[in-house]
Tab-separated table of C-alpha atoms in Angstrom:
chain	number	residue	atom	x	y	z
A	166	MET	CA	-36.473	54.431	-42.922
A	167	ARG	CA	-39.777	55.655	-41.443
A	168	GLN	CA	-38.663	54.449	-37.980
A	169	LEU	CA	-35.451	53.601	-36.151
A	170	LEU	CA	-34.513	49.974	-36.673
A	171	LEU	CA	-32.018	49.316	-33.905
A	172	ARG	CA	-32.963	49.189	-30.262
A	173	PRO	CA	-30.803	51.257	-27.856
A	174	GLY	CA	-27.588	49.448	-27.013
A	175	ALA	CA	-27.330	47.407	-30.210
A	176	GLU	CA	-24.339	49.409	-31.394
A	177	GLU	CA	-22.409	48.264	-28.313
A	178	LEU	CA	-22.005	44.829	-29.915
A	179	ASN	CA	-18.400	44.489	-31.039
A	180	TYR	CA	-16.044	41.559	-31.671
A	181	GLU	CA	-12.553	42.768	-32.474
A	182	ILE	CA	-11.247	39.176	-32.298
A	183	ARG	CA	-12.842	38.621	-35.694
A	184	GLY	CA	-12.908	42.280	-36.748
A	185	ILE	CA	-9.132	42.374	-37.119
A	186	VAL	CA	-9.480	39.607	-39.714
A	187	LYS	CA	-10.827	42.086	-42.278
A	188	LYS	CA	-7.530	43.960	-42.248
A	189	ALA	CA	-5.470	40.786	-42.273
A	190	ARG	CA	-7.423	39.586	-45.321
A	191	GLN	CA	-6.444	42.788	-47.145
A	192	ILE	CA	-2.802	41.833	-46.630
A	193	GLU	CA	-3.437	38.263	-47.771
A	194	ALA	CA	-5.044	39.648	-50.927
A	195	LEU	CA	-1.659	41.174	-51.755
A	196	GLY	CA	-0.109	37.708	-51.736
A	197	TYR	CA	1.297	37.555	-48.219
A	198	PRO	CA	0.758	34.569	-45.874
A	199	MET	CA	-0.708	35.419	-42.467
A	200	THR	CA	0.070	33.942	-39.045
A	201	TRP	CA	-3.230	33.853	-37.193
A	202	GLU	CA	-3.020	34.493	-33.437
A	203	ASN	CA	-6.333	36.277	-33.095
A	204	ILE	CA	-8.834	33.503	-32.413
A	205	GLY	CA	-9.032	30.390	-30.263
A	206	ASP	CA	-9.803	27.868	-32.986
A	207	PRO	CA	-7.785	24.686	-32.354
A	208	ILE	CA	-8.675	23.288	-35.771
A	209	GLN	CA	-7.276	26.340	-37.570
A	210	LYS	CA	-4.010	25.723	-35.704
A	211	HIS	CA	-3.723	22.127	-36.911
A	212	ASN	CA	-4.995	20.425	-33.749
A	213	HIS	CA	-5.849	16.826	-34.623
A	214	VAL	CA	-9.233	15.405	-33.688
A	215	PRO	CA	-8.494	11.782	-32.610
A	216	ASP	CA	-9.646	9.053	-34.954
A	217	TRP	CA	-11.631	7.323	-32.181
A	218	MET	CA	-13.555	10.574	-31.655
A	219	LYS	CA	-14.306	10.867	-35.362
A	220	ALA	CA	-15.469	7.235	-35.345
A	221	ILE	CA	-17.994	7.988	-32.585
A	222	ILE	CA	-19.421	10.888	-34.568
A	223	ALA	CA	-19.481	8.829	-37.782
A	224	ASP	CA	-21.364	6.029	-36.014
A	225	LEU	CA	-23.915	8.513	-34.678
A	226	LEU	CA	-24.582	9.684	-38.219
A	227	LYS	CA	-25.778	6.166	-39.014
A	228	GLU	CA	-28.514	6.379	-36.355
A	229	ASP	CA	-31.859	7.845	-37.395
A	230	LYS	CA	-32.361	9.647	-34.072
A	231	THR	CA	-29.407	11.893	-34.916
A	232	TYR	CA	-31.571	13.591	-37.536
A	233	GLY	CA	-34.545	14.417	-35.290
A	234	TYR	CA	-35.405	16.975	-32.651
A	235	ALA	CA	-34.109	16.725	-29.110
A	236	ASP	CA	-35.963	17.690	-25.942
A	237	SER	CA	-36.061	21.480	-25.737
A	238	LYS	CA	-33.651	21.457	-22.793
A	239	GLY	CA	-31.344	19.027	-24.587
A	240	VAL	CA	-30.836	15.284	-24.932
A	241	LEU	CA	-31.958	13.744	-21.612
A	242	GLU	CA	-29.252	11.068	-21.618
A	243	THR	CA	-26.576	13.743	-22.032
A	244	ARG	CA	-28.028	16.010	-19.378
A	245	LYS	CA	-28.056	13.111	-16.895
A	246	PHE	CA	-24.445	12.339	-17.781
A	247	LEU	CA	-23.341	15.961	-17.271
A	248	ALA	CA	-25.277	16.292	-14.002
A	249	ASN	CA	-23.429	13.242	-12.686
A	250	LEU	CA	-20.078	14.753	-13.695
A	251	ASN	CA	-20.917	17.866	-11.708
A	252	ASN	CA	-22.231	15.950	-8.694
A	253	GLU	CA	-19.096	13.815	-8.458
A	254	LYS	CA	-17.213	16.960	-7.394
A	255	GLY	CA	-19.169	16.953	-4.151
A	256	GLY	CA	-20.375	20.557	-4.285
A	257	SER	CA	-23.760	21.884	-5.347
A	258	GLN	CA	-25.890	19.002	-6.612
A	259	ILE	CA	-28.036	19.208	-9.740
A	260	THR	CA	-30.269	17.013	-11.875
A	261	ALA	CA	-30.801	16.778	-15.615
A	262	GLU	CA	-33.579	19.361	-15.200
A	263	ASP	CA	-30.974	21.954	-14.174
A	264	ILE	CA	-29.136	21.767	-17.516
A	265	LEU	CA	-30.119	23.690	-20.639
A	266	PHE	CA	-28.408	23.341	-24.031
A	267	PHE	CA	-27.715	26.131	-26.524
A	268	ASN	CA	-26.141	26.436	-29.958
A	269	GLY	CA	-22.761	27.361	-28.519
A	270	LEU	CA	-21.957	29.552	-25.539
A	271	GLY	CA	-22.324	32.644	-27.701
A	272	ASP	CA	-26.010	31.775	-28.017
A	273	ALA	CA	-26.264	31.106	-24.268
A	274	ILE	CA	-24.589	34.385	-23.348
A	275	ALA	CA	-26.789	36.400	-25.699
A	276	LYS	CA	-29.938	34.817	-24.259
A	277	LEU	CA	-28.827	35.367	-20.675
A	278	TYR	CA	-28.347	39.116	-21.080
A	279	GLN	CA	-31.330	39.487	-23.397
A	280	PHE	CA	-33.848	38.701	-20.668
A	281	LEU	CA	-32.339	40.824	-17.898
A	282	ILE	CA	-33.971	44.201	-17.382
A	283	PRO	CA	-31.684	47.009	-18.633
A	284	THR	CA	-31.089	48.293	-15.114
A	285	ALA	CA	-29.845	44.890	-13.890
A	286	ARG	CA	-26.081	44.888	-14.352
A	287	ILE	CA	-23.589	42.028	-14.354
A	288	ILE	CA	-20.090	43.138	-13.371
A	289	GLY	CA	-17.359	41.238	-15.203
A	290	PRO	CA	-13.572	41.095	-15.357
A	291	SER	CA	-11.352	43.507	-17.275
A	292	PRO	CA	-9.684	42.615	-19.571
A	293	ALA	CA	-13.053	41.223	-20.609
A	294	TYR	CA	-13.997	38.510	-23.069
A	295	SER	CA	-15.783	40.444	-25.819
A	296	THR	CA	-18.818	38.170	-26.108
A	297	HIS	CA	-19.737	38.866	-22.491
A	298	SER	CA	-18.859	42.555	-22.277
A	299	SER	CA	-20.543	43.459	-25.572
A	300	ALA	CA	-23.732	41.566	-24.732
A	301	GLU	CA	-23.897	43.129	-21.257
A	302	ALA	CA	-23.329	46.618	-22.652
A	303	ALA	CA	-25.909	46.102	-25.384
A	304	HIS	CA	-28.606	44.979	-22.958
A	305	ALA	CA	-27.923	47.935	-20.637
A	306	ASN	CA	-27.408	50.526	-23.414
A	307	THR	CA	-24.224	51.754	-21.752
A	308	ALA	CA	-20.614	50.741	-21.193
A	309	PRO	CA	-20.031	47.491	-19.282
A	310	ILE	CA	-19.175	47.587	-15.587
A	311	THR	CA	-15.932	45.783	-14.810
A	312	TYR	CA	-13.565	44.833	-12.007
A	313	LYS	CA	-9.823	44.783	-12.560
A	314	LEU	CA	-7.592	41.815	-13.220
A	315	ASP	CA	-4.071	42.757	-12.098
A	316	PRO	CA	-1.132	42.001	-14.433
A	317	ASP	CA	1.234	42.769	-11.530
A	318	ASN	CA	-0.386	39.976	-9.480
A	319	GLN	CA	-0.561	37.082	-11.976
A	320	TRP	CA	-3.783	38.526	-13.413
A	321	LEU	CA	-5.695	37.745	-10.210
A	322	PRO	CA	-8.752	39.935	-9.573
A	323	ASP	CA	-8.511	43.089	-7.506
A	324	MET	CA	-11.069	42.026	-4.904
A	325	GLU	CA	-11.131	45.435	-3.228
A	326	ASP	CA	-11.967	47.057	-6.564
A	327	LEU	CA	-14.761	44.518	-7.057
A	328	TYR	CA	-16.111	44.950	-3.537
A	329	MET	CA	-16.265	48.752	-3.703
A	330	LYS	CA	-17.952	48.759	-7.123
A	331	VAL	CA	-20.573	46.286	-5.917
A	332	LYS	CA	-21.127	48.144	-2.664
A	333	TYR	CA	-21.705	51.530	-4.253
A	334	ASN	CA	-23.597	50.410	-7.365
A	335	PRO	CA	-26.948	48.905	-6.369
A	336	SER	CA	-27.774	48.176	-10.023
A	337	ILE	CA	-25.270	45.301	-9.944
A	338	VAL	CA	-27.202	42.043	-9.535
A	339	GLY	CA	-24.503	39.545	-10.464
A	340	ILE	CA	-20.791	38.847	-10.848
A	341	LEU	CA	-19.266	37.193	-13.900
A	342	ILE	CA	-16.243	34.939	-13.392
A	343	ILE	CA	-14.295	33.469	-16.325
A	344	ASN	CA	-12.267	30.549	-15.015
A	345	PRO	CA	-9.833	29.635	-16.536
A	346	ASP	CA	-9.740	33.142	-17.898
A	347	ASN	CA	-9.909	34.355	-21.452
A	348	PRO	CA	-7.947	36.490	-22.417
A	349	THR	CA	-5.273	36.173	-19.681
A	350	GLY	CA	-4.848	32.416	-19.156
A	351	MET	CA	-5.163	32.849	-15.375
A	352	VAL	CA	-6.830	30.208	-13.162
A	353	TYR	CA	-8.593	31.327	-9.963
A	354	PRO	CA	-7.327	29.696	-6.748
A	355	LYS	CA	-10.030	28.250	-4.498
A	356	GLU	CA	-9.687	31.044	-1.931
A	357	VAL	CA	-10.342	33.664	-4.622
A	358	LEU	CA	-13.494	31.854	-5.723
A	359	GLU	CA	-14.574	31.751	-2.078
A	360	GLY	CA	-14.017	35.520	-2.004
A	361	PHE	CA	-16.468	35.940	-4.885
A	362	VAL	CA	-19.027	33.834	-3.025
A	363	LYS	CA	-18.567	35.912	0.132
A	364	ILE	CA	-19.269	39.148	-1.767
A	365	ALA	CA	-22.278	37.535	-3.457
A	366	GLU	CA	-23.647	36.482	-0.068
A	367	GLU	CA	-23.199	39.939	1.457
A	368	PHE	CA	-24.987	41.734	-1.390
A	369	SER	CA	-27.430	38.978	-2.459
A	370	LEU	CA	-25.948	38.583	-5.937
A	371	LEU	CA	-26.161	35.995	-8.676
A	372	LEU	CA	-22.861	34.366	-9.690
A	373	ILE	CA	-22.169	33.435	-13.318
A	374	ALA	CA	-19.100	31.372	-14.197
A	375	ASP	CA	-17.900	30.854	-17.752
A	376	GLU	CA	-16.111	27.531	-17.282
A	377	ILE	CA	-15.660	26.391	-20.866
A	378	TYR	CA	-11.909	25.969	-20.267
A	379	GLN	CA	-12.396	24.153	-16.942
A	380	ASN	CA	-10.609	21.014	-18.161
A	381	ILE	CA	-7.811	22.837	-19.994
A	382	THR	CA	-5.155	23.500	-17.333
A	383	TYR	CA	-1.504	22.473	-17.178
A	384	ASN	CA	1.896	22.693	-15.496
A	385	GLY	CA	0.517	21.451	-12.186
A	386	ILE	CA	-2.530	23.746	-12.052
A	387	LYS	CA	-6.081	22.426	-11.617
A	388	ALA	CA	-9.234	24.533	-11.861
A	389	VAL	CA	-11.777	24.554	-9.055
A	390	ALA	CA	-15.374	24.543	-10.280
A	391	LEU	CA	-17.815	27.152	-9.023
A	392	ALA	CA	-20.138	24.332	-7.917
A	393	GLU	CA	-17.515	23.246	-5.379
A	394	VAL	CA	-17.623	26.538	-3.448
A	395	ILE	CA	-21.018	28.070	-4.247
A	396	GLY	CA	-22.870	26.794	-1.191
A	397	SER	CA	-26.499	27.918	-1.323
A	398	ARG	CA	-26.044	30.945	-3.618
A	399	PRO	CA	-27.924	31.040	-6.944
A	400	ALA	CA	-25.476	30.545	-9.786
A	401	ILE	CA	-25.075	29.617	-13.443
A	402	SER	CA	-22.145	27.758	-14.976
A	403	LEU	CA	-21.545	28.097	-18.728
A	404	LYS	CA	-19.834	25.114	-20.348
A	405	GLY	CA	-19.194	23.674	-23.794
A	406	ILE	CA	-17.137	21.330	-25.975
A	407	SER	CA	-15.730	23.767	-28.549
A	408	LYS	CA	-12.223	23.856	-27.102
A	409	GLU	CA	-12.033	20.671	-25.088
A	410	PHE	CA	-12.813	18.036	-27.731
A	411	PRO	CA	-11.951	20.187	-29.856
A	412	TRP	CA	-15.085	20.791	-31.936
A	413	PRO	CA	-15.688	24.554	-32.244
A	414	GLY	CA	-17.893	24.083	-35.291
A	415	SER	CA	-20.322	21.975	-33.260
A	416	ARG	CA	-21.723	25.171	-31.673
A	417	CYS	CA	-22.681	23.212	-28.567
A	418	GLY	CA	-22.796	24.744	-25.092
A	419	TRP	CA	-24.967	24.539	-22.007
A	420	MET	CA	-25.947	26.216	-18.772
A	421	GLU	CA	-25.996	24.509	-15.402
A	422	PHE	CA	-28.335	26.107	-12.853
A	423	TYR	CA	-27.293	25.822	-9.197
A	424	ASN	CA	-29.712	26.374	-6.315
A	425	ARG	CA	-32.446	27.581	-8.655
A	426	GLU	CA	-35.080	27.532	-5.893
A	427	SER	CA	-32.950	29.618	-3.518
A	428	SER	CA	-34.283	32.826	-5.081
A	429	LYS	CA	-37.683	33.536	-6.601
A	430	GLU	CA	-36.150	35.940	-9.129
A	431	PHE	CA	-33.467	33.439	-10.111
A	432	ALA	CA	-36.040	30.666	-10.552
A	433	LYS	CA	-38.004	32.966	-12.870
A	434	LEU	CA	-34.861	33.691	-14.913
A	435	CYS	CA	-34.120	29.971	-15.307
A	436	GLN	CA	-37.701	29.288	-16.386
A	437	THR	CA	-37.610	32.168	-18.868
A	438	LEU	CA	-34.434	30.818	-20.453
A	439	GLU	CA	-36.072	27.387	-20.747
A	440	ASN	CA	-39.219	28.910	-22.262
A	441	ALA	CA	-37.119	30.777	-24.841
A	442	LYS	CA	-35.475	27.527	-25.881
A	443	MET	CA	-38.876	25.829	-26.218
A	444	ILE	CA	-39.902	28.531	-28.675
A	445	GLU	CA	-36.801	27.660	-30.743
A	446	VAL	CA	-37.705	23.935	-30.356
A	447	CYS	CA	-34.194	22.707	-29.458
A	448	SER	CA	-30.448	23.032	-30.002
A	449	THR	CA	-28.419	20.984	-32.475
A	450	ILE	CA	-28.622	17.314	-31.533
A	451	LEU	CA	-25.521	15.590	-33.015
A	452	PRO	CA	-22.892	17.039	-30.642
A	453	GLN	CA	-25.198	16.484	-27.671
A	454	LEU	CA	-25.478	12.790	-28.514
A	455	ALA	CA	-21.696	12.590	-28.880
A	456	ILE	CA	-20.811	14.064	-25.480
A	457	PRO	CA	-21.383	11.006	-23.234
A	458	ARG	CA	-19.808	8.625	-25.731
A	459	ILE	CA	-16.698	10.771	-26.160
A	460	MET	CA	-16.203	11.759	-22.519
A	461	SER	CA	-16.701	8.196	-21.264
A	462	HIS	CA	-14.420	6.673	-23.912
A	463	PRO	CA	-11.414	4.856	-22.368
A	464	GLU	CA	-8.979	7.070	-24.311
A	465	TYR	CA	-10.588	10.410	-23.443
A	466	HIS	CA	-8.769	11.301	-20.220
A	467	ALA	CA	-5.386	10.301	-21.635
A	468	TYR	CA	-6.126	12.393	-24.724
A	469	ARG	CA	-6.985	15.428	-22.621
A	470	GLU	CA	-3.939	15.002	-20.377
A	471	GLN	CA	-1.643	14.823	-23.391
A	472	ALA	CA	-3.264	17.845	-25.056
A	473	ASN	CA	-2.968	19.859	-21.838
A	474	ALA	CA	0.681	18.875	-21.421
A	475	GLN	CA	1.382	20.089	-24.956
A	476	ILE	CA	-0.251	23.462	-24.238
A	477	GLY	CA	1.791	23.652	-21.041
A	478	GLN	CA	4.965	23.021	-23.026
A	479	ARG	CA	4.068	25.812	-25.424
A	480	SER	CA	3.404	28.075	-22.432
A	481	ASP	CA	6.962	27.353	-21.262
A	482	TRP	CA	8.358	28.110	-24.729
A	483	MET	CA	6.472	31.411	-24.800
A	484	ARG	CA	7.861	32.339	-21.373
A	485	GLU	CA	11.411	31.523	-22.526
A	486	ILE	CA	11.013	33.710	-25.619
A	487	LEU	CA	9.002	36.670	-24.275
A	488	GLY	CA	9.342	36.501	-20.497
A	489	ASP	CA	12.446	38.700	-20.137
A	490	ILE	CA	11.714	41.343	-22.768
A	491	GLU	CA	11.968	44.807	-21.266
A	492	GLY	CA	8.972	47.064	-21.714
A	493	ILE	CA	6.259	44.428	-21.291
A	494	LYS	CA	4.530	42.625	-18.429
A	495	PHE	CA	4.499	38.894	-19.046
A	496	ASN	CA	2.661	36.302	-16.956
A	497	PRO	CA	2.956	32.571	-17.746
A	498	THR	CA	-0.422	31.018	-18.441
A	499	GLN	CA	-2.067	28.383	-16.247
A	500	GLY	CA	-5.197	27.451	-18.195
A	501	ALA	CA	-7.083	27.919	-21.460
A	502	PHE	CA	-4.783	28.705	-24.383
A	503	TYR	CA	-4.351	32.465	-24.437
A	504	ASN	CA	-1.875	34.938	-23.046
A	505	THR	CA	-2.276	38.671	-22.613
A	506	ILE	CA	0.948	40.684	-22.830
A	507	VAL	CA	0.819	44.259	-21.532
A	508	PHE	CA	3.090	47.143	-22.474
A	509	ASP	CA	4.673	49.503	-19.986
A	510	GLU	CA	2.528	52.428	-21.107
A	511	LYS	CA	5.265	54.961	-20.370
A	512	LEU	CA	7.205	53.440	-23.242
A	513	LEU	CA	4.446	53.776	-25.867
A	514	ASN	CA	4.055	56.842	-28.047
A	515	PRO	CA	2.248	57.643	-31.328
A	516	HIS	CA	5.492	57.934	-33.321
A	517	GLN	CA	6.811	54.382	-33.009
A	518	THR	CA	7.033	52.252	-36.127
A	519	LEU	CA	8.096	48.967	-37.650
A	520	PRO	CA	9.742	48.719	-41.085
A	521	ILE	CA	7.347	48.192	-44.001
A	522	GLU	CA	9.099	47.144	-47.197
A	523	ASP	CA	6.127	47.008	-49.555
A	524	ALA	CA	4.610	50.375	-50.489
A	525	ARG	CA	1.214	48.687	-50.889
A	526	LEU	CA	1.335	47.545	-47.275
A	527	GLN	CA	2.364	51.011	-46.164
A	528	GLN	CA	-0.593	52.475	-48.018
A	529	LEU	CA	-2.955	50.058	-46.263
A	530	LEU	CA	-1.386	50.854	-42.907
A	531	ASP	CA	-1.688	54.597	-43.461
A	532	THR	CA	-5.406	54.122	-44.089
A	533	TRP	CA	-5.817	52.090	-40.885
A	534	LEU	CA	-3.923	54.682	-38.825
A	535	SER	CA	-6.092	57.605	-39.930
A	536	ASP	CA	-8.009	57.537	-36.628
A	537	SER	CA	-6.166	60.017	-34.398
A	538	ASP	CA	-7.899	58.659	-31.265
A	539	MET	CA	-6.701	55.099	-31.829
A	540	PRO	CA	-5.416	53.343	-28.677
A	541	LEU	CA	-1.665	52.882	-28.865
A	542	ASP	CA	-1.861	49.107	-28.556
A	543	LYS	CA	-4.108	48.911	-31.608
A	544	ARG	CA	-1.509	50.995	-33.432
A	545	PHE	CA	1.138	48.399	-32.578
A	546	VAL	CA	-1.173	45.584	-33.701
A	547	TYR	CA	-1.659	47.243	-37.092
A	548	TYR	CA	2.089	47.733	-37.520
A	549	LEU	CA	2.634	44.073	-36.570
A	550	LEU	CA	0.120	43.041	-39.240
A	551	ALA	CA	1.812	45.063	-41.957
A	552	SER	CA	5.410	44.354	-40.959
A	553	GLU	CA	5.413	40.743	-39.710
A	554	ARG	CA	2.023	39.484	-40.945
A	555	ILE	CA	1.162	38.292	-37.433
A	556	CYS	CA	-2.472	38.844	-36.454
A	557	VAL	CA	-3.071	39.470	-32.730
A	558	VAL	CA	-5.839	41.323	-30.882
A	559	PRO	CA	-5.280	44.605	-28.986
A	560	ILE	CA	-6.178	44.344	-25.312
A	561	SER	CA	-7.929	47.731	-25.476
A	562	SER	CA	-10.595	45.816	-27.441
A	563	PHE	CA	-11.209	43.657	-24.359
A	564	CYS	CA	-12.845	46.507	-22.443
A	565	SER	CA	-9.564	47.423	-20.755
A	566	ASP	CA	-7.601	50.580	-20.015
A	567	LEU	CA	-4.409	48.537	-20.299
A	568	ARG	CA	-2.432	48.553	-23.523
A	569	GLY	CA	-1.216	45.267	-24.905
A	570	PHE	CA	-2.396	42.313	-26.988
A	571	ARG	CA	-3.683	38.740	-26.779
A	572	VAL	CA	-2.065	35.746	-28.448
A	573	THR	CA	-2.893	32.026	-28.478
A	574	LEU	CA	-0.923	28.907	-27.534
A	575	LEU	CA	-2.556	26.691	-30.131
A	576	GLU	CA	0.049	26.212	-32.859
A	577	GLU	CA	1.052	22.539	-32.698
A	578	ASN	CA	4.114	22.773	-34.938
A	579	GLU	CA	7.046	23.557	-32.619
A	580	THR	CA	9.116	25.231	-35.311
A	581	VAL	CA	6.236	27.462	-36.428
A	582	PHE	CA	5.308	28.304	-32.814
A	583	LYS	CA	8.838	29.321	-31.810
A	584	ASN	CA	9.420	31.224	-35.031
A	585	THR	CA	6.177	33.171	-34.566
A	586	PHE	CA	7.009	34.311	-31.055
A	587	GLU	CA	10.657	35.002	-31.793
A	588	ARG	CA	9.491	37.305	-34.593
A	589	LEU	CA	6.950	38.839	-32.238
A	590	GLY	CA	9.588	39.404	-29.546
A	591	ARG	CA	11.921	41.131	-32.011
A	592	ALA	CA	9.044	43.279	-33.274
A	593	ILE	CA	8.189	44.393	-29.726
A	594	LEU	CA	11.766	45.487	-29.054
A	595	GLN	CA	12.116	47.161	-32.435
A	596	TYR	CA	8.829	49.005	-32.063
A	597	LEU	CA	9.539	50.240	-28.524
A	598	ASN	CA	13.023	51.425	-29.509
A	599	SER	CA	12.067	52.958	-32.866
A	600	GLU	CA	11.422	56.413	-31.394
A	601	VAL	CA	11.514	57.352	-27.727
């Protein structure tokens, strides 16, 4: 080409959660079934969308307005409904004008980082959700800046690590919180959220909370919303319906702006995001129209409570199967539907294996392992693919120095769920003991 095509930072975009699928598909092409634990798609894992919810969507399809444009910010009726939901919590109060719809949170996240100047950095958690860390790295043309989540302390954030990085890096303008967390399944206690706010106040920072799993908690745990503790700080909450309804194919998410007039720079950012959406015209209208009807339906809360209880039960099963395996750090989940399992790194080495019976699979695996600099957790993940046909994601792909992998708690069939994690548990032990 006569000129470079990619802007600096574009190559930082990476999504191993879906990238691992390419290798799994190679195994499927050889005639093997695959157990998918790489992505948080409830529908793929046989979650049932209630008939009453389908009826609401079907009825909307009969209305002509479903086929038109919405306001650029989103359907006004829905934005009023969501503002009221937030305001009922008694924290930071908003109006419909403080809500902006996008085509999924991936779209919202990309837009958010796109309009920040490259020197303005958002520090986020590690292990990091790839959509955030990749977008932040791409906008800054360098590696993301992260604070540590501690597997030895229920995956709670290392607040001293966060504080020191903020204090000595003046380029940091905001803190990202993912609550409940993906990929760890941890839920922040209120006092931890208040700690984030305190740091933001001291250093005049923006707070961003990805709260898409806010209503997916279980086993006695409830999530506290950022709006409840934010006070007068400028903040953005990222929310959506992909997991909660569940309707991931709707690609429907939104931002809630808190205290937008508390900072001139923050007000300009909010207005810029709104202007960008006006240029696009609007986001998809059907799911927006469905939100108030579904969330105010008399069966909705009971549906969500039952779904959460089922995830909590699967969390207990996972703990019973994997919790006492030597050589890993296991924390029971509290929210969302993921768990991150970490290896004791002293027990990993580049000579460990799992048995591969099919020479074709071994040939594929040998090709995948040709990278001598491959993180050791990715090596385990590839062996697990070839040996057990279980697809998980290495935690080194979540912008982390830890070595482990992420799984989901989505499989609704009890027999399939238990069988999957019993096989996984045996594979962990076999791999760690294959060569010491």
